[in-house]
Short mmCIF file of C-alpha atoms in Angstrom, two decimals:
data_model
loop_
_atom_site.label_atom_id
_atom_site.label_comp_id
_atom_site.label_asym_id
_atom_site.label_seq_id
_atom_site.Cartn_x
_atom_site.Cartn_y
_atom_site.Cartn_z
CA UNK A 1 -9.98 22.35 2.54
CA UNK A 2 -10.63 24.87 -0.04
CA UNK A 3 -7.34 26.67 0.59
CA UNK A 4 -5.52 22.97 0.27
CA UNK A 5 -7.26 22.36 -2.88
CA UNK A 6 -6.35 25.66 -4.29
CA UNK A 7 -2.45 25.17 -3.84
CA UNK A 8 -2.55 21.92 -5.40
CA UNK A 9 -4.35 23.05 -8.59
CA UNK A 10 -1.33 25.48 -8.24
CA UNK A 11 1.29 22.62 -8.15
CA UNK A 12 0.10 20.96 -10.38
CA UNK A 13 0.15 23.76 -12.74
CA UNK A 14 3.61 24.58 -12.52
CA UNK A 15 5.81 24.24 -15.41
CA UNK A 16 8.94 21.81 -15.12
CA UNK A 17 11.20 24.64 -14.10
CA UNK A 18 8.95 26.22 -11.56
CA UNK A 19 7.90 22.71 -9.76
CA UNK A 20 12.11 22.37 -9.66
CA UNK A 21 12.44 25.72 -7.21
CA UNK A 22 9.03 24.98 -5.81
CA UNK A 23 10.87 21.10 -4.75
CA UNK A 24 14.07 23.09 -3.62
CA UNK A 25 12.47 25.59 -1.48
CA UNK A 26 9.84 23.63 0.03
CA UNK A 27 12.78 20.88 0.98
CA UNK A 28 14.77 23.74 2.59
CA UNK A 29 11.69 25.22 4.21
CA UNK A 30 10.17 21.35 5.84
CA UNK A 31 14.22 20.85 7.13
CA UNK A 32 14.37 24.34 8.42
CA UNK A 33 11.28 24.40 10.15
CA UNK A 34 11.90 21.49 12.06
CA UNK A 35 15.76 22.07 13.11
CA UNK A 36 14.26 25.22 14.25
CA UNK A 37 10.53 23.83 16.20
CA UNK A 38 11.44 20.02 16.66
CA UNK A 39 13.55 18.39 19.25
CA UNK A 40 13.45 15.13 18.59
CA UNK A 41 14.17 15.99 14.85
CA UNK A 42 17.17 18.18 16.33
CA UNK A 43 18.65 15.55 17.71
CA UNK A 44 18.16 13.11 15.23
CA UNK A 45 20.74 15.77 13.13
CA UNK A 46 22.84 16.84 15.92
CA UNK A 47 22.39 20.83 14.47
CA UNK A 48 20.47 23.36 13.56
CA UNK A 49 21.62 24.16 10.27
CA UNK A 50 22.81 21.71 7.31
CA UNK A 51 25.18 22.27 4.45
CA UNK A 52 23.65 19.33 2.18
CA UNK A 53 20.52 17.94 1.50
CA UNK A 54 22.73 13.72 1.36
CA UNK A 55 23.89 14.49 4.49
CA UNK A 56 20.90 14.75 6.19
CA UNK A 57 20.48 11.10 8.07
CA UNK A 58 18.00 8.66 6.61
CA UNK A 59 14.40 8.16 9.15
CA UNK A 60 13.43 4.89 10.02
CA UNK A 61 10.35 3.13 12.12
CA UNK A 62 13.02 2.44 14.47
CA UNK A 63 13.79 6.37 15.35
CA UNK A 64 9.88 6.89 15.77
CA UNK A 65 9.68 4.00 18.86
CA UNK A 66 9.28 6.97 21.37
CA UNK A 67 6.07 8.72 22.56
CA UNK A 68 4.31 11.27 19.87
CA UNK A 69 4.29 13.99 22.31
CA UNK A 70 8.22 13.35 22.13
CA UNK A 71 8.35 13.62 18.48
CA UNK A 72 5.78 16.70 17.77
CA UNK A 73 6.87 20.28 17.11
CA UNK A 74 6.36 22.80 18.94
CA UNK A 75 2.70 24.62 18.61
CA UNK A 76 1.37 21.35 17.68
CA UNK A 77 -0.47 19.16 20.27
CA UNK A 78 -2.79 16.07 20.13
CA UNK A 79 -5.50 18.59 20.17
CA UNK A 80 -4.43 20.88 17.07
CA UNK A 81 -3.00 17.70 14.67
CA UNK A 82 -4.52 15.06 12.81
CA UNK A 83 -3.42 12.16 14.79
CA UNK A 84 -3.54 8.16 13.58
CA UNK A 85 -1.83 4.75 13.91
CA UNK A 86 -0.17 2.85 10.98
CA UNK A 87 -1.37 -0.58 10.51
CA UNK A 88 1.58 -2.09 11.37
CA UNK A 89 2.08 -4.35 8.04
CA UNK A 90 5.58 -3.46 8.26
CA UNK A 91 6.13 -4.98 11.71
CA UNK A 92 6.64 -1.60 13.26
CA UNK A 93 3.25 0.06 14.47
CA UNK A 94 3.34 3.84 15.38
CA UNK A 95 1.60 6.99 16.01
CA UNK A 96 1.47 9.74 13.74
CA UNK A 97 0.49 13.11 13.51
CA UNK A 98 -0.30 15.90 10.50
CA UNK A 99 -0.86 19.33 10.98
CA UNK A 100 -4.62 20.04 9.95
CA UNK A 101 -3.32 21.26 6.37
CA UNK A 102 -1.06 18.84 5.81
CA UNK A 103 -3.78 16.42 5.83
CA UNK A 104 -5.80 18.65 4.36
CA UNK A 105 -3.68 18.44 1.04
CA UNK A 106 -3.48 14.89 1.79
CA UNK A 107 -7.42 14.96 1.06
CA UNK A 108 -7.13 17.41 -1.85
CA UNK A 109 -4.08 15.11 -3.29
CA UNK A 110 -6.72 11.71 -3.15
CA UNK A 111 -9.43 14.06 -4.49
CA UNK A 112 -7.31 14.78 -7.04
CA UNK A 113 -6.10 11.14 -8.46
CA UNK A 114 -9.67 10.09 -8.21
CA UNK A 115 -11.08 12.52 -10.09
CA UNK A 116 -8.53 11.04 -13.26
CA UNK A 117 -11.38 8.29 -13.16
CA UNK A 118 -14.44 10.32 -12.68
CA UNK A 119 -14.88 9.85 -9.14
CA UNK A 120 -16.12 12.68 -6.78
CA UNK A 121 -15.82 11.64 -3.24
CA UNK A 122 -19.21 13.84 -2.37
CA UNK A 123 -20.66 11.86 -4.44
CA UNK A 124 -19.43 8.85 -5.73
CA UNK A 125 -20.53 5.51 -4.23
CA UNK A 126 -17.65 3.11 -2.83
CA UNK A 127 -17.51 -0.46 -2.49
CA UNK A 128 -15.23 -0.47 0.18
CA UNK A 129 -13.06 -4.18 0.60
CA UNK A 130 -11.24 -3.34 3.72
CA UNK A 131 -10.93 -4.82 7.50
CA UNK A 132 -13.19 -3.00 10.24
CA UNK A 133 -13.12 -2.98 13.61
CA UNK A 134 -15.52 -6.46 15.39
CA UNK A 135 -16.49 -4.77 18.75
CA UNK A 136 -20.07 -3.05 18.94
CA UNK A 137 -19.19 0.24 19.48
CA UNK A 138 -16.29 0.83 17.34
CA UNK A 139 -18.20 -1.13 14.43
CA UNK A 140 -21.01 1.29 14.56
CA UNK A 141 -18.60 4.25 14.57
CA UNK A 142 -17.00 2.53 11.48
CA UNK A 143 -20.26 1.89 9.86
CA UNK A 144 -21.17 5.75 10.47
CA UNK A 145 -18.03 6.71 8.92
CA UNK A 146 -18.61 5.01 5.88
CA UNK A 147 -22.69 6.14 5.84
CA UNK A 148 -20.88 9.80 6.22
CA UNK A 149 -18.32 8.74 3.64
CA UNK A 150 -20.70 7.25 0.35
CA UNK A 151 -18.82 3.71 1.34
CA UNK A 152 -20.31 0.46 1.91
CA UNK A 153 -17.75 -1.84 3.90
CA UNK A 154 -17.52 -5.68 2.81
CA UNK A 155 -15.81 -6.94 5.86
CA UNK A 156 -12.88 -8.97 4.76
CA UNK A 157 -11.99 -11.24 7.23
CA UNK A 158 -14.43 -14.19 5.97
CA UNK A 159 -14.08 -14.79 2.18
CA UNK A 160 -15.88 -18.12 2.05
CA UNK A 161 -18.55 -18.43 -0.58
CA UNK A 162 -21.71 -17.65 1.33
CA UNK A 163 -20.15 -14.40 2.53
CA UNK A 164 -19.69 -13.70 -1.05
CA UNK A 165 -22.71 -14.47 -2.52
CA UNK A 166 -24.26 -11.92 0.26
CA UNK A 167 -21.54 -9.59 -1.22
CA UNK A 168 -22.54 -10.36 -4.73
CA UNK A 169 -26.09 -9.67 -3.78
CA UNK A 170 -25.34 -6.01 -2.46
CA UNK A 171 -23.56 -5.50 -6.11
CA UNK A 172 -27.38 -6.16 -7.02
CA UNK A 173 -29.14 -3.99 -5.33
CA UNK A 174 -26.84 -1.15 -4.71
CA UNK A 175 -25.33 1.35 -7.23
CA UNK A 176 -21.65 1.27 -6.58
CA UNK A 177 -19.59 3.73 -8.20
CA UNK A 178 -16.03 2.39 -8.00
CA UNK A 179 -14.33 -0.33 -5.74
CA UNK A 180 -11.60 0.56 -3.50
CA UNK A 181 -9.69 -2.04 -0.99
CA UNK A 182 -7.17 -4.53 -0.25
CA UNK A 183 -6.04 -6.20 -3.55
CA UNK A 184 -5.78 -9.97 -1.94
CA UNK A 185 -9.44 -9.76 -1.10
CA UNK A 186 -10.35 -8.20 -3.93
CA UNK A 187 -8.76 -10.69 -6.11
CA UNK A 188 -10.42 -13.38 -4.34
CA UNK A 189 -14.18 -12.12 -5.13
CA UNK A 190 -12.73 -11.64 -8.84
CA UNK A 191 -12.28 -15.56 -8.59
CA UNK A 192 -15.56 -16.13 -7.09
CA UNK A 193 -17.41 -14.05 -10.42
CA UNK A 194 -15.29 -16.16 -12.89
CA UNK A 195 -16.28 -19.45 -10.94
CA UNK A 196 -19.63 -18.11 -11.53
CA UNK A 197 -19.32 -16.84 -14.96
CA UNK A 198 -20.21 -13.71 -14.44
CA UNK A 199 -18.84 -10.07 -15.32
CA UNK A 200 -19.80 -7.67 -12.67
CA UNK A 201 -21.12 -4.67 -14.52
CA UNK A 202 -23.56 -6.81 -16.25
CA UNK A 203 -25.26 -6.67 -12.83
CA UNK A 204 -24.02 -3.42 -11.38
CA UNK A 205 -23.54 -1.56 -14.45
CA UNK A 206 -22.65 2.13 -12.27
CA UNK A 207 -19.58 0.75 -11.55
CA UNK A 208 -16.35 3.23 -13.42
CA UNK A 209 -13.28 1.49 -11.82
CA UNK A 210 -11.64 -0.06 -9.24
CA UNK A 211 -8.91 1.14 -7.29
CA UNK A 212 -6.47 -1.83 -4.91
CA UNK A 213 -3.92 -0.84 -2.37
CA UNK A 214 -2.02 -2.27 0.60
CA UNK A 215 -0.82 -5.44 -1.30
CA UNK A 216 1.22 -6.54 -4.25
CA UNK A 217 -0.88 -6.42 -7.71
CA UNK A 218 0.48 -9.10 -10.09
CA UNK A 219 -0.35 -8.71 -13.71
CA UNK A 220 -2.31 -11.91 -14.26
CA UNK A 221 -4.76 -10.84 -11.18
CA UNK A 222 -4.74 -7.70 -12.88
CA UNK A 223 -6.10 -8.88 -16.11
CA UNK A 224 -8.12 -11.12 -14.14
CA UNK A 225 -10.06 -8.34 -12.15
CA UNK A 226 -10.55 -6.28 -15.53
CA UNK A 227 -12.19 -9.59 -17.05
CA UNK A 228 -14.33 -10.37 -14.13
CA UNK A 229 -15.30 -6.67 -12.99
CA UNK A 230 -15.48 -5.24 -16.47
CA UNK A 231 -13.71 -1.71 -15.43
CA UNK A 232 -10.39 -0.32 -15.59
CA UNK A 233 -8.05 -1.66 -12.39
CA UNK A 234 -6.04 1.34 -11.03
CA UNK A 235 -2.80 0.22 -8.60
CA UNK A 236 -2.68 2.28 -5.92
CA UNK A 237 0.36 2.57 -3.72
CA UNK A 238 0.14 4.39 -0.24
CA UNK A 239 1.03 5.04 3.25
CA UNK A 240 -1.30 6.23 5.81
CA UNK A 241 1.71 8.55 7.37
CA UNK A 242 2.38 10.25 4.90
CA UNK A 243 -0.03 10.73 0.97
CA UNK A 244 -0.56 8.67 -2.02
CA UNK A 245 2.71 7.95 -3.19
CA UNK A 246 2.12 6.64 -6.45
CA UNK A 247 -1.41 6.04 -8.29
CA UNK A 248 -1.70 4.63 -11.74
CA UNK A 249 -2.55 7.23 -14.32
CA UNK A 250 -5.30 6.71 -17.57
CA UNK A 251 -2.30 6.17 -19.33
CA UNK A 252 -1.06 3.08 -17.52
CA UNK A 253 1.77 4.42 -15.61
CA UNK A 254 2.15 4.33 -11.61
CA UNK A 255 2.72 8.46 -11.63
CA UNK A 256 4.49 9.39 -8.00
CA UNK A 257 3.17 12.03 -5.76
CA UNK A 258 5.48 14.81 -6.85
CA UNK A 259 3.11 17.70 -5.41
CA UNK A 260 3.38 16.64 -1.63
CA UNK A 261 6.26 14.24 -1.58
CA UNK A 262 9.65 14.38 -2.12
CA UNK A 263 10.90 10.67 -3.48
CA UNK A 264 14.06 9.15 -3.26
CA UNK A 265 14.94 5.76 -4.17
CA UNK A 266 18.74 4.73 -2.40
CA UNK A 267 21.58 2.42 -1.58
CA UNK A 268 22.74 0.67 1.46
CA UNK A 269 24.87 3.94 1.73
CA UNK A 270 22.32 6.00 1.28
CA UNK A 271 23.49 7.46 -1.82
CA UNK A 272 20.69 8.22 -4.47
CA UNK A 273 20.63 5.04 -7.20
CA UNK A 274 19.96 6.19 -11.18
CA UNK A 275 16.52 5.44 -12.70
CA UNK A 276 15.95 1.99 -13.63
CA UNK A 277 18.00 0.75 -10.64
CA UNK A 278 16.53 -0.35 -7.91
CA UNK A 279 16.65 0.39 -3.77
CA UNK A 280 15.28 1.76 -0.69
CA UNK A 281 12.16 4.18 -1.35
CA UNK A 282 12.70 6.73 0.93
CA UNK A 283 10.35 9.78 1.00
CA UNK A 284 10.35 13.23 2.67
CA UNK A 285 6.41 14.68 3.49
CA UNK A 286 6.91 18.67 2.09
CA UNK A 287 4.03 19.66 4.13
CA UNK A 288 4.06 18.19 7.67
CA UNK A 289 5.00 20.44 10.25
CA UNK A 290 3.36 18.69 13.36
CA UNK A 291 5.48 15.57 13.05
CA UNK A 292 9.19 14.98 10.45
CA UNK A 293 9.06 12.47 7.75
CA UNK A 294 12.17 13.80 6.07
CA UNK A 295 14.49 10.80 3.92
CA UNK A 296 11.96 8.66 6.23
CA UNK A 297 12.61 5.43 5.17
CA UNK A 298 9.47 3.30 4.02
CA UNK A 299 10.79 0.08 4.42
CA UNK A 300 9.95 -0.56 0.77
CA UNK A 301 12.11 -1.11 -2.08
CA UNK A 302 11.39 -0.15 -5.57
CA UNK A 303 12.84 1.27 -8.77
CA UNK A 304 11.91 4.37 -10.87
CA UNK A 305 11.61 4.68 -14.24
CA UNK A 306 14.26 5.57 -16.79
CA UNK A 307 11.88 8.07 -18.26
CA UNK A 308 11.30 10.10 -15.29
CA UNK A 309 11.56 13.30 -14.25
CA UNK A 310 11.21 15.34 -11.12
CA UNK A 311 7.97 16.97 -12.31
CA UNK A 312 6.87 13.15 -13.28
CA UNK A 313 8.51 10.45 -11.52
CA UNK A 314 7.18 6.91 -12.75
CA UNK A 315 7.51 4.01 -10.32
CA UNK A 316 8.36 1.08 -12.50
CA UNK A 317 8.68 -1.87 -9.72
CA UNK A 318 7.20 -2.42 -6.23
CA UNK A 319 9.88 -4.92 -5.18
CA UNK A 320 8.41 -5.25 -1.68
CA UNK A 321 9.16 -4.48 1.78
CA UNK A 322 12.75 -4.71 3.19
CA UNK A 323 12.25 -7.08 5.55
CA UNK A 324 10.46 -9.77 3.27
CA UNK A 325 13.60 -11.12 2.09
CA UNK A 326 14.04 -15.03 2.57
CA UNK A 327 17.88 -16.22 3.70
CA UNK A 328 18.49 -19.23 1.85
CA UNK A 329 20.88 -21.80 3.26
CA UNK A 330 23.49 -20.97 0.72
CA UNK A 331 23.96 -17.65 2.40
CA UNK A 332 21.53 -16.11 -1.39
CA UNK A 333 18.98 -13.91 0.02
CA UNK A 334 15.83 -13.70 -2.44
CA UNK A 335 13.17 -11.22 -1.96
CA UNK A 336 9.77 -13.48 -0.55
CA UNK A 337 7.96 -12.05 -3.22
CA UNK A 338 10.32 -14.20 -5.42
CA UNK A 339 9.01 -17.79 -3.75
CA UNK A 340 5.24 -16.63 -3.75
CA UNK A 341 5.12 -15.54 -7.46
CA UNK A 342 6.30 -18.62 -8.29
CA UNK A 343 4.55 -20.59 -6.18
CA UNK A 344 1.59 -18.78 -7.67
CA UNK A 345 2.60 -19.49 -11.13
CA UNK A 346 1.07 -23.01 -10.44
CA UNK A 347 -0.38 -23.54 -7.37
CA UNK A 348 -3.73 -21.31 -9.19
CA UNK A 349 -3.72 -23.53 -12.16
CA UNK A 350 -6.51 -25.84 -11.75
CA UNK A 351 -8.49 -22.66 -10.25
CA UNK A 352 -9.28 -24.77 -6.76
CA UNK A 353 -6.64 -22.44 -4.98
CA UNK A 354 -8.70 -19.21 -3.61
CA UNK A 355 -5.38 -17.95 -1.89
CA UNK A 356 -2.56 -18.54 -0.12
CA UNK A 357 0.56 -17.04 2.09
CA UNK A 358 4.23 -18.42 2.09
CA UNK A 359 6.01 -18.34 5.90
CA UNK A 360 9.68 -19.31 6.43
CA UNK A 361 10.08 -20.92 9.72
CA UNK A 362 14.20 -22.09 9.33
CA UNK A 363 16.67 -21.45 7.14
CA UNK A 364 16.04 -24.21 4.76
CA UNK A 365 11.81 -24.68 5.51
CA UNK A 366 8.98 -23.26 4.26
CA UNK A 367 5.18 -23.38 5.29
CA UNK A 368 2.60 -22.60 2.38
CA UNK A 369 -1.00 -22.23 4.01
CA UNK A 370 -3.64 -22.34 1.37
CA UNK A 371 -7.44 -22.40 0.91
CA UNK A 372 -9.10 -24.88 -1.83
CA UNK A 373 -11.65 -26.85 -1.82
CA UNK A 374 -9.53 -30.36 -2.87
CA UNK A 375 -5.73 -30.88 -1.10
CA UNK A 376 -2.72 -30.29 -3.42
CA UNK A 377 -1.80 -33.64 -5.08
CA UNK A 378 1.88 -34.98 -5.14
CA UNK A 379 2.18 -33.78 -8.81
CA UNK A 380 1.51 -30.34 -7.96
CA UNK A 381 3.93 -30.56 -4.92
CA UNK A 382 6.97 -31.92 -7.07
CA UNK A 383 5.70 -29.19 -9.61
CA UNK A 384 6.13 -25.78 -6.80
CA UNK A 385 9.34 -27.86 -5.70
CA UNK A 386 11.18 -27.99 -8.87
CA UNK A 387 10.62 -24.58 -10.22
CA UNK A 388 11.16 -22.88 -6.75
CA UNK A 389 14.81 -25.48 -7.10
CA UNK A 390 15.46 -23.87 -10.86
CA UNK A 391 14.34 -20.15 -9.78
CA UNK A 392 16.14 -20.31 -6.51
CA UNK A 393 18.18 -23.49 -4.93
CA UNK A 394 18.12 -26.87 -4.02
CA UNK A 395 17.40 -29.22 -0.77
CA UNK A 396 14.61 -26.58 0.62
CA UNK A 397 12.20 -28.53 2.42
CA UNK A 398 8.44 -27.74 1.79
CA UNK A 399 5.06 -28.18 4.39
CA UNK A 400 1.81 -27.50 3.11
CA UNK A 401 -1.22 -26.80 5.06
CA UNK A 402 -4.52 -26.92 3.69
CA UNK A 403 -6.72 -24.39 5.64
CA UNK A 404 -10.25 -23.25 5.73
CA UNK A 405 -9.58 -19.62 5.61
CA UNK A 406 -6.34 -17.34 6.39
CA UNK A 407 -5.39 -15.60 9.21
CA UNK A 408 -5.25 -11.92 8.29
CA UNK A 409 -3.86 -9.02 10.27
CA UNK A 410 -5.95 -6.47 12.36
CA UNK A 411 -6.72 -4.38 9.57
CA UNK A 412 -7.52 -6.91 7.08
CA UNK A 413 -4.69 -7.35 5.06
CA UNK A 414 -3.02 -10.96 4.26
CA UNK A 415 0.51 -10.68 4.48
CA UNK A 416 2.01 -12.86 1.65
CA UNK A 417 5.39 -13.91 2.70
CA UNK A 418 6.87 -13.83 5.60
CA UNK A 419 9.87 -15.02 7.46
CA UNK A 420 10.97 -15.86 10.81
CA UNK A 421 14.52 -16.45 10.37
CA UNK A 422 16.92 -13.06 11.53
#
C-alpha cells in the first residue's frame, strides 16, 4: 500500500507534459502486456501487436459473459488477485479481478480524493447509506467489515419514518465524520430532516461532508442535501471494476481519474467525439494486469468538458446508462432520465412524494411507482401528462401506483427508469 501511495503522489505530481508520456507509455505498456499474457484479450484483437491505439476494438459486458479463469492472465489466479462481482445495475453482472496493486492504487486513488475534504479513512468516521447483505452470517461479516472499516451501515432497504427516526437517533449519539452512500436514499433522509425542520449538524456537528454515488444527483436534491445536512455534497461517480472515475473537486468540478484511468468519451463508430459533445464513456484501467479493461465500454454516456485537458479532464454531464433510453411510438428515442426529471419537476411539489421510479412496459405505456403518504390527485396527473406531452410527445398512456415502499435491487440501489421494450 505504501509503494501504491508513493506512485500516485508521483502522478499526481507530474507536470502536463510528463503525465502526456506517462498516459502514452502506460497505454502501450497495459495493451502490450496483455497481447503478450492474456488469451482471451488475444483473441478479442486477433494479434499480438497493434499499429493504432482507434483500432483497438471497443470492450463490452457482453465480451466478459465467460468464466474469470477464462479471462485472467497468465501468473494471476483467484488466489493471487483481488477478485469481486459488479452489482449488476447495468443488467450485466460479472466477475472481476485486480492484481493486488492495481487495487492497491485503487485504495491510494480513494485515499486520495477523500483527503480533498479532510477525511482520513484510519480515522474518519462514516455514515455509511448502502444495501447489506440480510442472511446471519454474511450480515455479521458485513457488520465486521464496517467495525474494521470506521463505518456504521444504515441499511437501506426500509426508508419509512420509524426506520429513520432510529437513523436520526444514531446521528445523536454517534460522531460521524462524513456520509457516504447511495444518493436516492440519501436524498430521502434529506426529506425526512426538512419535514422535521431540522439541519443535521446542529445535532451531529462532526460531520465535514457527504459524499453520493451509484445514482443520478440532480441539482435541486443537491441544494436540498446541503440545506438539510449543513455540509458540502461531493458527486461521486464510480465503478467497482475498475477506480473512481470522476469525484467532484473543492472547486465544484467533477475532476476524472486521470492517474489510473485512461477516458474516452465516443461515437456509435467508435471514433473519439470533441469536448462538449456527448457519447459513450469508455475507459481503459492503466494498471490491471490480472484481468483487461482496455476501451471497456461502461455502458454510460456522458460528455466532457470544453475546458479539459488530458492532465484534467472535467466530466460536464452524466447522461445515464445506454440502455435507459425509452422508444417512443414515433420511432424518437429519449434518454429515461428525460421522463423522470420531469416527472420530478412536479410530482415533489407538495413535498408528500418521498420517491419514486418510472418503468416502460410498451411502446406507448408507462408505470410510475411512488411512495407518499396521500394518492396523486387528477390535477397533478394532467399536470406530469402535459409537460411529459410538451417535453416529449403525445398519446402516451400513464399508470400510477401508489406504493408503500420501492423495490430496490440486491445491493440497495433504486433504479430510476427503466424499460422493457427492445
Amino acid at each position: 500500500m505504501m509503494e501504491a501511495k508513493a506512485e500516485l503522489r508521483k502522478i499526481v505530481a507530474f507536470s502536463e507534459k510528463e503525465h502526456e508520456v506517462f498516459v502514452a507509455n502506460k497505454k502501450l505498456e497495459i495493451v502490450d502486456y496483455h497481447l503478450q499474457n492474456n488469451v482471451f484479450y488475444k483473441d478479442l484483437v486477433g494479434t499480438t501487436t497493434f499499429t493504432s491505439w482507434e483500432d483497438l476494438p471497443v470492450l463490452n459486458k457482453k465480451n466478459l459473459q465467460k468464466p474469470l479463469l477464462d479471462r485472467l492472465s497468465k501468473e494471476y489466479s483467484t488466489k493471487n488477485s483481488y477478485i469481486n462481482k459488479t452489482s449488476g445495475s447495468s443488467g450485466t453482472p460479472f466477475i472481476f479481478a485486480k492484481d493486488k496493486y492495481c487495487h492497491a492504487l485503487t485504495w491510494a486513488s480513494n485515499m486520495y480524493r477523500f483527503g480533498w475534504y479532510g477525511i482520513d479513512f484510519n480515522t474518519s468516521y462514516q455514515a455509511r447509506f448502502y444495501g447489506i447483505l440480510m442472511d446471519f452470517i454474511g450480515n455479521k461479516k458485513e457488520r465486521f467489515k464496517d467495525f474494521l472499516g470506521h463505518r456504521f451501515r444504515f441499511s437501506i432497504f426500509d426508508l419509512s419514518d420509524e426506520v429513520l427516526e432510529g437513523f436520526l437517533n444514531h446521528f445523536r449519539t454517534k460522531k460521524f465524520n462524513y456520509i457516504n452512500g447511495y444518493t436516492s436514499s440519501i436524498v430521502l433522509f434529506a426529506k425526512f430532516l426538512q419535514k422535521r425542520n431540522i439541519v443535521l449538524t446542529a445535532i451531529c456537528p462532526t460531520l465535514k461532508v457527504c459524499m453520493v454515488t451509484s445514482e443520478m444527483l440532480f441539482e435541486e436534491d443537491k441544494i436540498l442535501l446541503e440545506k438539510q445536512f449543513g455540509i458540502p455534497i461531493v458527486n461521486e461517480y464510480g465503478a467497482s471494476e475498475l477506480d473512481l472515475i470522476a469525484f467532484e473537486n473543492p472547486q465544484d468540478e467533477w475532476q476524472v481519474n486521470s492517474e489510473t484511468l485512461f477516458v474516452e468519451i465516443l461515437d456509435e463508430n467508435n471514433k473519439a467525439v470533441p469536448n462538449g459533445t456527448s457519447g459513450r464513456i469508455v475507459i481503459t484501467s492503466l494498471f490491471n494486469k490480472a484481468h483487461p479493461f482496455i476501451r471497456y465500454d461502461i455502458g454510460d454516456i456522458g460528455i466532457l468538458d470544453e475546458q479539459s485537458t488530458l492532465q484534467k479532464p472535467i466530466l460536464k454531464k452524466l447522461i445515464g446508462r445506454t440502455n435507459d433510453v425509452a422508444i417512443l411510438p414515433s420511432g424518437k428515442k429519449s434518454p429515461g432520465l428525460t421522463f423522470y426529471y420531469v416527472t420530478k419537476s412536479i410530482i415533489e411539489d407538495d413535498g408528500n412524494v418521498k420517491e419514486f421510479v418510472i418503468r416502460q412496459t410498451k411502446i406507448d405505456t408507462f408505470e410510475i411507482e411512488y411512495v407518499s403518504e396521500t394518492e396523486l390527485n387528477l390535477a397533478q396527473i394532467e399536470k406530469i401528462e402535459k409537460a411529459i406531452a410538451l417535453y416529449l410527445e403525445n398519446d402516451l398512456v400513464f399508470i400510477f401506483n401508489k406504493k408503500e415502499k420501492l423495490e430496490r435491487n440486491k445491493s440497495g440501489k433504486l433504479k430510476q427508469f427503466v424499460s422493457f421494450v427492445k
